[in-house]
PDB file of N, CA and C in Angstrom:
ATOM      1  N   UNK A  14     -12.855 -43.710  11.688  1.00  0.00           N
ATOM      2  CA  UNK A  14     -13.177 -44.543  12.830  1.00  0.00           C
ATOM      3  C   UNK A  14     -13.751 -45.269  13.317  1.00  0.00           C
ATOM      4  N   UNK A  15     -15.069 -45.842  12.391  1.00  0.00           N
ATOM      5  CA  UNK A  15     -15.808 -46.892  12.360  1.00  0.00           C
ATOM      6  C   UNK A  15     -14.821 -48.220  11.745  1.00  0.00           C
ATOM      7  N   UNK A  16     -13.911 -48.075  11.034  1.00  0.00           N
ATOM      8  CA  UNK A  16     -13.536 -49.151  10.681  1.00  0.00           C
ATOM      9  C   UNK A  16     -12.271 -49.495  11.597  1.00  0.00           C
ATOM     10  N   UNK A  17     -11.598 -48.289  12.297  1.00  0.00           N
ATOM     11  CA  UNK A  17     -11.033 -48.870  13.331  1.00  0.00           C
ATOM     12  C   UNK A  17     -11.611 -49.581  14.703  1.00  0.00           C
ATOM     13  N   UNK A  18     -12.883 -49.073  14.768  1.00  0.00           N
ATOM     14  CA  UNK A  18     -13.418 -49.806  15.631  1.00  0.00           C
ATOM     15  C   UNK A  18     -14.210 -51.385  15.536  1.00  0.00           C
ATOM     16  N   UNK A  19     -14.351 -51.470  14.095  1.00  0.00           N
ATOM     17  CA  UNK A  19     -14.848 -52.785  13.508  1.00  0.00           C
ATOM     18  C   UNK A  19     -13.650 -53.536  13.757  1.00  0.00           C
ATOM     19  N   UNK A  20     -12.350 -52.979  13.241  1.00  0.00           N
ATOM     20  CA  UNK A  20     -11.678 -53.834  13.324  1.00  0.00           C
ATOM     21  C   UNK A  20     -11.359 -54.254  14.823  1.00  0.00           C
ATOM     22  N   UNK A  21     -10.959 -53.593  15.538  1.00  0.00           N
ATOM     23  CA  UNK A  21     -10.794 -53.882  17.078  1.00  0.00           C
ATOM     24  C   UNK A  21     -11.953 -55.054  17.513  1.00  0.00           C
ATOM     25  N   UNK A  22     -13.282 -54.602  17.149  1.00  0.00           N
ATOM     26  CA  UNK A  22     -14.265 -55.952  17.684  1.00  0.00           C
ATOM     27  C   UNK A  22     -14.235 -57.203  16.880  1.00  0.00           C
ATOM     28  N   UNK A  23     -13.214 -57.130  15.997  1.00  0.00           N
ATOM     29  CA  UNK A  23     -13.077 -58.814  15.015  1.00  0.00           C
ATOM     30  C   UNK A  23     -12.076 -59.053  16.109  1.00  0.00           C
ATOM     31  N   UNK A  24     -11.145 -58.401  15.784  1.00  0.00           N
ATOM     32  CA  UNK A  24      -9.703 -59.156  16.602  1.00  0.00           C
ATOM     33  C   UNK A  24     -10.342 -59.591  18.068  1.00  0.00           C
ATOM     34  N   UNK A  25     -11.047 -58.659  18.954  1.00  0.00           N
ATOM     35  CA  UNK A  25     -11.590 -59.210  20.505  1.00  0.00           C
ATOM     36  C   UNK A  25     -12.185 -60.390  20.347  1.00  0.00           C
ATOM     37  N   UNK A  26     -13.187 -60.854  19.088  1.00  0.00           N
ATOM     38  CA  UNK A  26     -13.934 -61.618  19.035  1.00  0.00           C
ATOM     39  C   UNK A  26     -13.476 -62.785  18.139  1.00  0.00           C
ATOM     40  N   UNK A  27     -11.948 -62.932  18.335  1.00  0.00           N
ATOM     41  CA  UNK A  27     -11.291 -63.842  17.375  1.00  0.00           C
ATOM     42  C   UNK A  27     -11.410 -65.292  18.179  1.00  0.00           C
ATOM     43  N   UNK A  28     -11.694 -65.440  19.144  1.00  0.00           N
ATOM     44  CA  UNK A  28     -11.805 -66.839  19.834  1.00  0.00           C
ATOM     45  C   UNK A  28     -13.125 -67.025  19.720  1.00  0.00           C
ATOM     46  N   UNK A  29     -13.943 -66.505  19.292  1.00  0.00           N
ATOM     47  CA  UNK A  29     -15.244 -66.636  19.401  1.00  0.00           C
ATOM     48  C   UNK A  29     -16.040 -66.314  17.684  1.00  0.00           C
ATOM     49  N   UNK A  30     -16.058 -67.599  17.014  1.00  0.00           N
ATOM     50  CA  UNK A  30     -16.703 -68.115  15.801  1.00  0.00           C
ATOM     51  C   UNK A  30     -17.929 -67.125  15.579  1.00  0.00           C
ATOM     52  N   UNK A  31     -18.955 -67.173  16.231  1.00  0.00           N
ATOM     53  CA  UNK A  31     -20.288 -67.047  15.984  1.00  0.00           C
ATOM     54  C   UNK A  31     -20.595 -65.274  15.976  1.00  0.00           C
ATOM     55  N   UNK A  32     -19.752 -64.841  17.216  1.00  0.00           N
ATOM     56  CA  UNK A  32     -19.537 -63.613  17.491  1.00  0.00           C
ATOM     57  C   UNK A  32     -18.799 -63.149  16.446  1.00  0.00           C
ATOM     58  N   UNK A  33     -17.601 -63.484  15.681  1.00  0.00           N
ATOM     59  CA  UNK A  33     -17.154 -62.570  14.825  1.00  0.00           C
ATOM     60  C   UNK A  33     -17.783 -62.507  13.479  1.00  0.00           C
ATOM     61  N   UNK A  34     -18.790 -63.633  13.429  1.00  0.00           N
ATOM     62  CA  UNK A  34     -19.486 -63.424  11.707  1.00  0.00           C
ATOM     63  C   UNK A  34     -20.226 -62.536  11.640  1.00  0.00           C
ATOM     64  N   UNK A  35     -20.804 -62.297  13.124  1.00  0.00           N
ATOM     65  CA  UNK A  35     -21.676 -61.481  13.068  1.00  0.00           C
ATOM     66  C   UNK A  35     -21.535 -59.899  13.054  1.00  0.00           C
ATOM     67  N   UNK A  36     -20.255 -59.618  13.917  1.00  0.00           N
ATOM     68  CA  UNK A  36     -19.781 -58.855  13.425  1.00  0.00           C
ATOM     69  C   UNK A  36     -19.454 -58.133  12.338  1.00  0.00           C
ATOM     70  N   UNK A  37     -18.299 -59.193  11.935  1.00  0.00           N
ATOM     71  CA  UNK A  37     -18.085 -58.831  10.354  1.00  0.00           C
ATOM     72  C   UNK A  37     -19.129 -58.597   9.013  1.00  0.00           C
ATOM     73  N   UNK A  38     -20.512 -58.970   9.753  1.00  0.00           N
ATOM     74  CA  UNK A  38     -21.699 -58.994   8.536  1.00  0.00           C
ATOM     75  C   UNK A  38     -21.881 -57.498   9.193  1.00  0.00           C
ATOM     76  N   UNK A  39     -21.609 -56.825  10.031  1.00  0.00           N
ATOM     77  CA  UNK A  39     -22.198 -55.589  10.660  1.00  0.00           C
ATOM     78  C   UNK A  39     -22.597 -54.616   9.651  1.00  0.00           C
ATOM     79  N   UNK A  40     -21.716 -54.677   8.486  1.00  0.00           N
ATOM     80  CA  UNK A  40     -22.142 -53.531   7.125  1.00  0.00           C
ATOM     81  C   UNK A  40     -23.057 -53.474   6.390  1.00  0.00           C
ATOM     82  N   UNK A  41     -23.330 -54.619   6.514  1.00  0.00           N
ATOM     83  CA  UNK A  41     -24.721 -55.502   5.438  1.00  0.00           C
ATOM     84  C   UNK A  41     -26.069 -55.523   5.931  1.00  0.00           C
ATOM     85  N   UNK A  42     -26.674 -54.415   5.666  1.00  0.00           N
ATOM     86  CA  UNK A  42     -28.373 -54.207   6.354  1.00  0.00           C
ATOM     87  C   UNK A  42     -29.034 -55.448   6.431  1.00  0.00           C
ATOM     88  N   UNK A  43     -29.085 -56.015   5.407  1.00  0.00           N
ATOM     89  CA  UNK A  43     -29.881 -57.182   5.038  1.00  0.00           C
ATOM     90  C   UNK A  43     -29.638 -58.506   5.907  1.00  0.00           C
ATOM     91  N   UNK A  44     -28.493 -58.433   7.051  1.00  0.00           N
ATOM     92  CA  UNK A  44     -28.165 -59.772   7.370  1.00  0.00           C
ATOM     93  C   UNK A  44     -28.835 -59.553   8.448  1.00  0.00           C
ATOM     94  N   UNK A  45     -29.337 -58.378   9.122  1.00  0.00           N
ATOM     95  CA  UNK A  45     -30.280 -58.865  10.630  1.00  0.00           C
ATOM     96  C   UNK A  45     -29.278 -58.502  11.754  1.00  0.00           C
ATOM     97  N   UNK A  46     -28.305 -57.609  11.421  1.00  0.00           N
ATOM     98  CA  UNK A  46     -27.201 -57.743  12.805  1.00  0.00           C
ATOM     99  C   UNK A  46     -27.867 -57.406  14.044  1.00  0.00           C
ATOM    100  N   UNK A  47     -28.399 -56.444  14.116  1.00  0.00           N
ATOM    101  CA  UNK A  47     -29.068 -56.347  15.415  1.00  0.00           C
ATOM    102  C   UNK A  47     -29.873 -57.009  16.182  1.00  0.00           C
ATOM    103  N   UNK A  48     -30.348 -58.192  15.156  1.00  0.00           N
ATOM    104  CA  UNK A  48     -31.842 -59.383  15.425  1.00  0.00           C
ATOM    105  C   UNK A  48     -30.339 -60.126  16.313  1.00  0.00           C
ATOM    106  N   UNK A  49     -31.461 -60.556  17.401  1.00  0.00           N
ATOM    107  CA  UNK A  49     -30.757 -61.802  18.687  1.00  0.00           C
ATOM    108  C   UNK A  49     -31.184 -63.407  17.243  1.00  0.00           C
ATOM    109  N   UNK A  50     -30.500 -64.025  17.685  1.00  0.00           N
ATOM    110  CA  UNK A  50     -30.708 -65.656  17.220  1.00  0.00           C
ATOM    111  C   UNK A  50     -32.054 -66.073  18.053  1.00  0.00           C
ATOM    112  N   UNK A  51     -32.727 -66.775  17.705  1.00  0.00           N
ATOM    113  CA  UNK A  51     -33.635 -67.468  17.831  1.00  0.00           C
ATOM    114  C   UNK A  51     -33.322 -68.036  19.463  1.00  0.00           C
ATOM    115  N   UNK A  52     -32.257 -68.554  19.833  1.00  0.00           N
ATOM    116  CA  UNK A  52     -31.995 -69.273  21.144  1.00  0.00           C
ATOM    117  C   UNK A  52     -31.181 -68.542  21.940  1.00  0.00           C
ATOM    118  N   UNK A  53     -31.018 -67.043  22.091  1.00  0.00           N
ATOM    119  CA  UNK A  53     -30.601 -66.757  22.643  1.00  0.00           C
ATOM    120  C   UNK A  53     -30.329 -66.389  24.193  1.00  0.00           C
ATOM    121  N   UNK A  54     -31.792 -66.583  24.529  1.00  0.00           N
ATOM    122  CA  UNK A  54     -32.099 -66.844  26.140  1.00  0.00           C
ATOM    123  C   UNK A  54     -31.486 -68.183  26.627  1.00  0.00           C
ATOM    124  N   UNK A  55     -32.020 -68.938  25.729  1.00  0.00           N
ATOM    125  CA  UNK A  55     -31.421 -70.463  26.142  1.00  0.00           C
ATOM    126  C   UNK A  55     -29.735 -70.757  26.180  1.00  0.00           C
ATOM    127  N   UNK A  56     -29.095 -69.958  25.375  1.00  0.00           N
ATOM    128  CA  UNK A  56     -27.484 -70.415  24.946  1.00  0.00           C
ATOM    129  C   UNK A  56     -27.103 -69.140  26.182  1.00  0.00           C
ATOM    130  N   UNK A  57     -27.730 -68.210  26.956  1.00  0.00           N
ATOM    131  CA  UNK A  57     -27.244 -67.400  27.941  1.00  0.00           C
ATOM    132  C   UNK A  57     -27.550 -67.791  29.150  1.00  0.00           C
ATOM    133  N   UNK A  58     -28.375 -68.845  29.299  1.00  0.00           N
ATOM    134  CA  UNK A  58     -28.762 -69.341  30.679  1.00  0.00           C
ATOM    135  C   UNK A  58     -27.928 -70.445  30.714  1.00  0.00           C
ATOM    136  N   UNK A  59     -27.817 -71.066  29.688  1.00  0.00           N
ATOM    137  CA  UNK A  59     -26.965 -72.294  29.759  1.00  0.00           C
ATOM    138  C   UNK A  59     -25.592 -72.051  30.454  1.00  0.00           C
ATOM    139  N   UNK A  60     -24.952 -70.806  29.545  1.00  0.00           N
ATOM    140  CA  UNK A  60     -23.721 -70.264  30.144  1.00  0.00           C
ATOM    141  C   UNK A  60     -23.094 -69.801  31.272  1.00  0.00           C
ATOM    142  N   UNK A  61     -24.579 -68.966  32.036  1.00  0.00           N
ATOM    143  CA  UNK A  61     -25.026 -68.684  33.139  1.00  0.00           C
ATOM    144  C   UNK A  61     -24.627 -70.097  34.181  1.00  0.00           C
ATOM    145  N   UNK A  62     -25.129 -71.039  33.773  1.00  0.00           N
ATOM    146  CA  UNK A  62     -25.578 -72.225  34.776  1.00  0.00           C
ATOM    147  C   UNK A  62     -24.177 -72.960  34.647  1.00  0.00           C
ATOM    148  N   UNK A  63     -23.652 -72.933  33.212  1.00  0.00           N
ATOM    149  CA  UNK A  63     -22.284 -73.774  33.514  1.00  0.00           C
ATOM    150  C   UNK A  63     -21.119 -73.311  33.786  1.00  0.00           C
ATOM    151  N   UNK A  64     -21.285 -71.632  34.140  1.00  0.00           N
ATOM    152  CA  UNK A  64     -20.316 -71.101  35.063  1.00  0.00           C
ATOM    153  C   UNK A  64     -20.317 -70.954  36.121  1.00  0.00           C
ATOM    154  N   UNK A  65     -21.871 -70.969  36.576  1.00  0.00           N
ATOM    155  CA  UNK A  65     -21.941 -71.212  38.192  1.00  0.00           C
ATOM    156  C   UNK A  65     -21.623 -72.663  38.736  1.00  0.00           C
ATOM    157  N   UNK A  66     -21.843 -73.576  37.755  1.00  0.00           N
ATOM    158  CA  UNK A  66     -21.550 -74.875  38.060  1.00  0.00           C
ATOM    159  C   UNK A  66     -20.175 -75.286  38.303  1.00  0.00           C
ATOM    160  N   UNK A  67     -19.175 -74.785  37.674  1.00  0.00           N
ATOM    161  CA  UNK A  67     -17.958 -74.695  37.555  1.00  0.00           C
ATOM    162  C   UNK A  67     -17.056 -74.034  38.903  1.00  0.00           C
ATOM    163  N   UNK A  68     -17.689 -73.101  39.565  1.00  0.00           N
ATOM    164  CA  UNK A  68     -17.579 -72.741  40.890  1.00  0.00           C
ATOM    165  C   UNK A  68     -17.736 -73.696  41.610  1.00  0.00           C
ATOM    166  N   UNK A  69     -18.751 -74.147  41.939  1.00  0.00           N
ATOM    167  CA  UNK A  69     -18.536 -75.291  42.680  1.00  0.00           C
ATOM    168  C   UNK A  69     -17.746 -75.411  43.475  1.00  0.00           C
ATOM    169  N   UNK A  70     -17.836 -76.012  44.878  1.00  0.00           N
ATOM    170  CA  UNK A  70     -16.524 -77.134  45.332  1.00  0.00           C
ATOM    171  C   UNK A  70     -17.128 -78.393  45.077  1.00  0.00           C
ATOM    172  N   UNK A  71     -15.769 -79.083  44.927  1.00  0.00           N
ATOM    173  CA  UNK A  71     -16.016 -80.676  44.910  1.00  0.00           C
ATOM    174  C   UNK A  71     -16.528 -80.717  43.322  1.00  0.00           C
TER     175      UNK A  71
END
């Protein structure tokens, strides 16, 4: 069951190479899969602000 779930997760993350690589490495304990990258907050904030900017008229 876990293998099927992981396969679906990899397929869903296909367009996002960084996410896909983290999901594919989930089975290895030494990868620190649960650890967030150092720039997680900045990346998320930038993505949020870019999305809001794209919705502004003009």
